[in-house]
Amino acid sequence: MKLILIRHGKTEANEKHLYCGSTDLPLSEGGKVELRERKNTVEYPPIEGFRILTSGMLRCEETLGILYADVPHETNEAFREMDFGAFEMRSYEEMKNDPDYIAWITGDNEANVTPGGESGNRMTERVINGLNRLMEEDRDTLLVTHGGVIAAVMAYLFAEEGRNRYEWQPKPGGGYVVDTQKLSYSMVGNKP
């Protein structure tokens, strides 16, 4: 099975360095411009014959529309970003003295649950369950989703590389093409 993973374009939260998972933001104007420019300077893989999925979040829907036009697709909530709960739409600077935030970032923030949200481990479990269902169906799939989701998938499929979630996270509009049978991958959407 071929799996194309593309991260959505930039949002206001990306530009302002805010935690954003469950907040349904659109792409920023700059994010839209950047995606259109990137589409003209790099080659995105063809998707003829592929099942097309997004997380259902507005930023992913808009990214799909910019990169691949108005193509029929499905949504799957298993591939939504982590819910940061009380930390949603807030920055490090805003929370650096908040005891709950300090406990989360200084502890094991993969295991620790954000107040009113979820843990990195819970998000990863949800994503990998969704990935395993896709792999059982064995259909070539394009998935437009979120940086944390892509990082969780890549860390799971290529655990032997020993890279952490943040090392796998592509830039907005970037991603990977994965061959799940050969367990190989290449980058996609990178500017030359």
PDB file of C-alpha atoms in Angstrom:
ATOM      1  CA  MET A   1       0.000   0.000   0.000  1.00  0.00           C
ATOM      2  CA  LYS A   2       1.192   3.490  -0.824  1.00  0.00           C
ATOM      3  CA  LEU A   3       0.395   6.119   1.794  1.00  0.00           C
ATOM      4  CA  ILE A   4       0.884   9.803   1.024  1.00  0.00           C
ATOM      5  CA  LEU A   5       0.957  11.918   4.182  1.00  0.00           C
ATOM      6  CA  ILE A   6       0.699  15.697   3.761  1.00  0.00           C
ATOM      7  CA  ARG A   7       0.643  18.221   6.585  1.00  0.00           C
ATOM      8  CA  HIS A   8      -1.804  21.097   6.276  1.00  0.00           C
ATOM      9  CA  GLY A   9      -0.523  24.576   5.425  1.00  0.00           C
ATOM     10  CA  LYS A  10       0.195  27.300   7.964  1.00  0.00           C
ATOM     11  CA  THR A  11      -2.509  28.700  10.211  1.00  0.00           C
ATOM     12  CA  GLU A  12      -2.527  31.744  12.451  1.00  0.00           C
ATOM     13  CA  ALA A  13      -1.656  29.407  15.335  1.00  0.00           C
ATOM     14  CA  ASN A  14       1.466  28.193  13.488  1.00  0.00           C
ATOM     15  CA  GLU A  15       2.508  31.768  12.776  1.00  0.00           C
ATOM     16  CA  LYS A  16       1.977  32.847  16.394  1.00  0.00           C
ATOM     17  CA  HIS A  17       3.504  29.668  17.905  1.00  0.00           C
ATOM     18  CA  LEU A  18       0.281  28.659  19.656  1.00  0.00           C
ATOM     19  CA  TYR A  19      -0.717  25.144  20.683  1.00  0.00           C
ATOM     20  CA  CYS A  20      -3.504  24.173  18.310  1.00  0.00           C
ATOM     21  CA  GLY A  21      -5.014  20.736  17.968  1.00  0.00           C
ATOM     22  CA  SER A  22      -8.777  20.603  18.402  1.00  0.00           C
ATOM     23  CA  THR A  23      -9.424  24.239  17.418  1.00  0.00           C
ATOM     24  CA  ASP A  24     -10.819  24.218  13.876  1.00  0.00           C
ATOM     25  CA  LEU A  25      -8.782  27.007  12.299  1.00  0.00           C
ATOM     26  CA  PRO A  26      -8.607  27.845   8.597  1.00  0.00           C
ATOM     27  CA  LEU A  27      -5.336  28.389   6.810  1.00  0.00           C
ATOM     28  CA  SER A  28      -3.901  31.871   7.236  1.00  0.00           C
ATOM     29  CA  GLU A  29      -3.682  34.079   4.160  1.00  0.00           C
ATOM     30  CA  GLY A  30       0.084  33.611   4.238  1.00  0.00           C
ATOM     31  CA  GLY A  31      -0.402  29.851   4.531  1.00  0.00           C
ATOM     32  CA  LYS A  32      -2.607  29.824   1.428  1.00  0.00           C
ATOM     33  CA  VAL A  33      -0.081  31.870  -0.552  1.00  0.00           C
ATOM     34  CA  GLU A  34       2.778  29.621   0.572  1.00  0.00           C
ATOM     35  CA  LEU A  35       0.901  26.452  -0.454  1.00  0.00           C
ATOM     36  CA  ARG A  36       0.072  27.880  -3.890  1.00  0.00           C
ATOM     37  CA  GLU A  37       3.708  28.867  -4.397  1.00  0.00           C
ATOM     38  CA  ARG A  38       4.913  25.469  -3.210  1.00  0.00           C
ATOM     39  CA  LYS A  39       2.501  23.711  -5.566  1.00  0.00           C
ATOM     40  CA  ASN A  40       4.158  25.615  -8.436  1.00  0.00           C
ATOM     41  CA  THR A  41       7.741  24.838  -7.349  1.00  0.00           C
ATOM     42  CA  VAL A  42       7.623  21.202  -6.186  1.00  0.00           C
ATOM     43  CA  GLU A  43       5.960  18.116  -7.535  1.00  0.00           C
ATOM     44  CA  TYR A  44       3.239  16.601  -5.394  1.00  0.00           C
ATOM     45  CA  PRO A  45       2.530  12.934  -6.127  1.00  0.00           C
ATOM     46  CA  PRO A  46      -0.314  12.034  -8.481  1.00  0.00           C
ATOM     47  CA  ILE A  47      -3.340  10.583  -6.691  1.00  0.00           C
ATOM     48  CA  GLU A  48      -5.283   8.888  -9.477  1.00  0.00           C
ATOM     49  CA  GLY A  49      -6.758   5.682  -8.057  1.00  0.00           C
ATOM     50  CA  PHE A  50      -6.052   6.733  -4.451  1.00  0.00           C
ATOM     51  CA  ARG A  51      -8.579   6.932  -1.665  1.00  0.00           C
ATOM     52  CA  ILE A  52      -8.419  10.497  -0.347  1.00  0.00           C
ATOM     53  CA  LEU A  53      -8.847  11.311   3.332  1.00  0.00           C
ATOM     54  CA  THR A  54      -8.537  14.351   5.563  1.00  0.00           C
ATOM     55  CA  SER A  55      -8.938  14.715   9.308  1.00  0.00           C
ATOM     56  CA  GLY A  56     -12.043  16.776   8.574  1.00  0.00           C
ATOM     57  CA  MET A  57     -10.505  19.919  10.070  1.00  0.00           C
ATOM     58  CA  LEU A  58     -10.868  23.099   8.013  1.00  0.00           C
ATOM     59  CA  ARG A  59      -7.114  23.610   7.619  1.00  0.00           C
ATOM     60  CA  CYS A  60      -6.775  20.139   6.086  1.00  0.00           C
ATOM     61  CA  GLU A  61      -9.789  20.602   3.815  1.00  0.00           C
ATOM     62  CA  GLU A  62      -8.366  23.877   2.508  1.00  0.00           C
ATOM     63  CA  THR A  63      -4.925  22.330   1.980  1.00  0.00           C
ATOM     64  CA  LEU A  64      -6.414  19.472  -0.042  1.00  0.00           C
ATOM     65  CA  GLY A  65      -8.343  21.989  -2.154  1.00  0.00           C
ATOM     66  CA  ILE A  66      -5.258  24.069  -2.906  1.00  0.00           C
ATOM     67  CA  LEU A  67      -2.979  21.129  -3.722  1.00  0.00           C
ATOM     68  CA  TYR A  68      -5.424  18.805  -5.495  1.00  0.00           C
ATOM     69  CA  ALA A  69      -8.484  20.958  -6.334  1.00  0.00           C
ATOM     70  CA  ASP A  70     -12.019  19.778  -5.693  1.00  0.00           C
ATOM     71  CA  VAL A  71     -11.556  16.011  -5.421  1.00  0.00           C
ATOM     72  CA  PRO A  72     -14.062  13.675  -3.773  1.00  0.00           C
ATOM     73  CA  HIS A  73     -12.776  12.568  -0.398  1.00  0.00           C
ATOM     74  CA  GLU A  74     -13.699  11.182   3.001  1.00  0.00           C
ATOM     75  CA  THR A  75     -12.886  12.391   6.503  1.00  0.00           C
ATOM     76  CA  ASN A  76     -11.635  10.340   9.425  1.00  0.00           C
ATOM     77  CA  GLU A  77     -11.479  11.844  12.923  1.00  0.00           C
ATOM     78  CA  ALA A  78      -8.887   9.262  14.014  1.00  0.00           C
ATOM     79  CA  PHE A  79      -6.364  11.452  12.192  1.00  0.00           C
ATOM     80  CA  ARG A  80      -7.040  14.684  14.084  1.00  0.00           C
ATOM     81  CA  GLU A  81      -4.276  16.470  15.943  1.00  0.00           C
ATOM     82  CA  MET A  82      -3.798  16.113  19.700  1.00  0.00           C
ATOM     83  CA  ASP A  83      -6.359  17.951  21.834  1.00  0.00           C
ATOM     84  CA  PHE A  84      -4.323  20.349  23.975  1.00  0.00           C
ATOM     85  CA  GLY A  85      -7.308  21.086  26.246  1.00  0.00           C
ATOM     86  CA  ALA A  86      -6.665  24.128  28.465  1.00  0.00           C
ATOM     87  CA  PHE A  87      -3.474  24.840  26.501  1.00  0.00           C
ATOM     88  CA  GLU A  88      -5.312  25.260  23.160  1.00  0.00           C
ATOM     89  CA  MET A  89      -4.562  28.534  21.380  1.00  0.00           C
ATOM     90  CA  ARG A  90      -2.068  29.602  24.008  1.00  0.00           C
ATOM     91  CA  SER A  91       1.690  30.137  23.704  1.00  0.00           C
ATOM     92  CA  TYR A  92       4.641  29.113  25.796  1.00  0.00           C
ATOM     93  CA  GLU A  93       5.180  32.785  26.716  1.00  0.00           C
ATOM     94  CA  GLU A  94       1.603  33.052  27.975  1.00  0.00           C
ATOM     95  CA  MET A  95       1.817  29.867  30.068  1.00  0.00           C
ATOM     96  CA  LYS A  96       5.458  29.690  31.165  1.00  0.00           C
ATOM     97  CA  ASN A  97       4.482  30.394  34.801  1.00  0.00           C
ATOM     98  CA  ASP A  98       1.324  28.242  34.821  1.00  0.00           C
ATOM     99  CA  PRO A  99       1.947  25.294  37.224  1.00  0.00           C
ATOM    100  CA  ASP A 100      -0.165  22.903  35.107  1.00  0.00           C
ATOM    101  CA  TYR A 101       1.775  23.795  31.976  1.00  0.00           C
ATOM    102  CA  ILE A 102       5.130  23.580  33.733  1.00  0.00           C
ATOM    103  CA  ALA A 103       4.207  20.125  35.058  1.00  0.00           C
ATOM    104  CA  TRP A 104       3.273  19.023  31.534  1.00  0.00           C
ATOM    105  CA  ILE A 105       6.407  20.279  29.756  1.00  0.00           C
ATOM    106  CA  THR A 106       8.866  19.222  32.456  1.00  0.00           C
ATOM    107  CA  GLY A 107       7.339  15.798  32.915  1.00  0.00           C
ATOM    108  CA  ASP A 108       6.645  13.125  30.342  1.00  0.00           C
ATOM    109  CA  ASN A 109       4.361  15.113  28.031  1.00  0.00           C
ATOM    110  CA  GLU A 110       3.750  11.994  25.962  1.00  0.00           C
ATOM    111  CA  ALA A 111       2.167  10.323  28.999  1.00  0.00           C
ATOM    112  CA  ASN A 112       0.838  13.392  30.840  1.00  0.00           C
ATOM    113  CA  VAL A 113      -2.693  14.450  29.975  1.00  0.00           C
ATOM    114  CA  THR A 114      -3.246  18.129  29.287  1.00  0.00           C
ATOM    115  CA  PRO A 115      -6.015  19.589  31.514  1.00  0.00           C
ATOM    116  CA  GLY A 116      -9.257  18.981  29.610  1.00  0.00           C
ATOM    117  CA  GLY A 117      -7.372  17.419  26.682  1.00  0.00           C
ATOM    118  CA  GLU A 118      -5.434  14.271  25.895  1.00  0.00           C
ATOM    119  CA  SER A 119      -1.918  12.920  26.180  1.00  0.00           C
ATOM    120  CA  GLY A 120       0.497  12.388  23.319  1.00  0.00           C
ATOM    121  CA  ASN A 121       0.249   8.658  23.988  1.00  0.00           C
ATOM    122  CA  ARG A 122      -3.552   8.721  23.680  1.00  0.00           C
ATOM    123  CA  MET A 123      -3.359  10.664  20.410  1.00  0.00           C
ATOM    124  CA  THR A 124      -0.757   8.227  19.084  1.00  0.00           C
ATOM    125  CA  GLU A 125      -2.918   5.239  20.061  1.00  0.00           C
ATOM    126  CA  ARG A 126      -5.922   6.761  18.243  1.00  0.00           C
ATOM    127  CA  VAL A 127      -3.841   7.491  15.134  1.00  0.00           C
ATOM    128  CA  ILE A 128      -2.163   4.063  15.015  1.00  0.00           C
ATOM    129  CA  ASN A 129      -5.535   2.325  15.406  1.00  0.00           C
ATOM    130  CA  GLY A 130      -6.755   4.347  12.411  1.00  0.00           C
ATOM    131  CA  LEU A 131      -3.578   3.559  10.464  1.00  0.00           C
ATOM    132  CA  ASN A 132      -3.918  -0.172  11.141  1.00  0.00           C
ATOM    133  CA  ARG A 133      -7.494  -0.106   9.805  1.00  0.00           C
ATOM    134  CA  LEU A 134      -6.232   1.625   6.642  1.00  0.00           C
ATOM    135  CA  MET A 135      -3.464  -0.931   6.239  1.00  0.00           C
ATOM    136  CA  GLU A 136      -5.935  -3.817   6.643  1.00  0.00           C
ATOM    137  CA  GLU A 137      -7.951  -2.361   3.759  1.00  0.00           C
ATOM    138  CA  ASP A 138      -4.722  -2.163   1.700  1.00  0.00           C
ATOM    139  CA  ARG A 139      -5.821   0.715  -0.547  1.00  0.00           C
ATOM    140  CA  ASP A 140      -3.434   3.399  -1.750  1.00  0.00           C
ATOM    141  CA  THR A 141      -4.353   6.475   0.302  1.00  0.00           C
ATOM    142  CA  LEU A 142      -3.637  10.195   0.388  1.00  0.00           C
ATOM    143  CA  LEU A 143      -4.097  11.592   3.911  1.00  0.00           C
ATOM    144  CA  VAL A 144      -4.032  15.352   4.495  1.00  0.00           C
ATOM    145  CA  THR A 145      -3.628  15.727   8.226  1.00  0.00           C
ATOM    146  CA  HIS A 146      -1.572  17.329  11.002  1.00  0.00           C
ATOM    147  CA  GLY A 147       2.103  17.428  11.948  1.00  0.00           C
ATOM    148  CA  GLY A 148       1.681  15.433  15.154  1.00  0.00           C
ATOM    149  CA  VAL A 149      -0.356  12.766  13.361  1.00  0.00           C
ATOM    150  CA  ILE A 150       2.240  12.368  10.606  1.00  0.00           C
ATOM    151  CA  ALA A 151       5.029  12.222  13.172  1.00  0.00           C
ATOM    152  CA  ALA A 152       3.177   9.505  15.129  1.00  0.00           C
ATOM    153  CA  VAL A 153       2.674   7.422  11.972  1.00  0.00           C
ATOM    154  CA  MET A 154       6.296   7.752  10.866  1.00  0.00           C
ATOM    155  CA  ALA A 155       7.704   7.021  14.347  1.00  0.00           C
ATOM    156  CA  TYR A 156       5.515   3.896  14.489  1.00  0.00           C
ATOM    157  CA  LEU A 157       6.325   2.592  10.997  1.00  0.00           C
ATOM    158  CA  PHE A 158      10.031   3.417  11.182  1.00  0.00           C
ATOM    159  CA  ALA A 159      10.730   2.872  14.897  1.00  0.00           C
ATOM    160  CA  GLU A 160      14.152   1.387  14.105  1.00  0.00           C
ATOM    161  CA  GLU A 161      15.345   4.865  13.048  1.00  0.00           C
ATOM    162  CA  GLY A 162      14.992   6.036  16.663  1.00  0.00           C
ATOM    163  CA  ARG A 163      13.709   9.480  15.714  1.00  0.00           C
ATOM    164  CA  ASN A 164      11.288  11.211  18.063  1.00  0.00           C
ATOM    165  CA  ARG A 165       7.970  12.782  17.129  1.00  0.00           C
ATOM    166  CA  TYR A 166       9.432  16.235  16.587  1.00  0.00           C
ATOM    167  CA  GLU A 167      12.155  14.956  14.261  1.00  0.00           C
ATOM    168  CA  TRP A 168       9.517  13.329  12.020  1.00  0.00           C
ATOM    169  CA  GLN A 169       7.218  16.336  11.875  1.00  0.00           C
ATOM    170  CA  PRO A 170       7.233  17.855   8.361  1.00  0.00           C
ATOM    171  CA  LYS A 171       6.937  21.539   7.602  1.00  0.00           C
ATOM    172  CA  PRO A 172       3.471  22.842   6.684  1.00  0.00           C
ATOM    173  CA  GLY A 173       2.607  21.567   3.204  1.00  0.00           C
ATOM    174  CA  GLY A 174       5.291  18.876   3.405  1.00  0.00           C
ATOM    175  CA  GLY A 175       5.105  15.202   4.173  1.00  0.00           C
ATOM    176  CA  TYR A 176       6.049  11.703   3.091  1.00  0.00           C
ATOM    177  CA  VAL A 177       5.237   9.027   0.539  1.00  0.00           C
ATOM    178  CA  VAL A 178       5.357   5.665   2.309  1.00  0.00           C
ATOM    179  CA  ASP A 179       5.404   2.182   0.819  1.00  0.00           C
ATOM    180  CA  THR A 180       4.004   0.111   3.683  1.00  0.00           C
ATOM    181  CA  GLN A 181       5.003  -3.245   2.129  1.00  0.00           C
ATOM    182  CA  LYS A 182       8.646  -2.322   1.528  1.00  0.00           C
ATOM    183  CA  LEU A 183       8.748  -0.092   4.615  1.00  0.00           C
ATOM    184  CA  SER A 184      10.392   2.717   2.687  1.00  0.00           C
ATOM    185  CA  TYR A 185       9.627   6.408   2.379  1.00  0.00           C
ATOM    186  CA  SER A 186      10.547   9.600   0.585  1.00  0.00           C
ATOM    187  CA  MET A 187       9.874  13.248   1.354  1.00  0.00           C
ATOM    188  CA  VAL A 188       7.159  15.150  -0.490  1.00  0.00           C
ATOM    189  CA  GLY A 189       6.366  18.843  -0.896  1.00  0.00           C
ATOM    190  CA  ASN A 190       9.808  20.185  -0.124  1.00  0.00           C
ATOM    191  CA  LYS A 191      11.084  23.198  -1.982  1.00  0.00           C
ATOM    192  CA  PRO A 192      14.263  22.603  -3.982  1.00  0.00           C
TER     193      PRO A 192
END
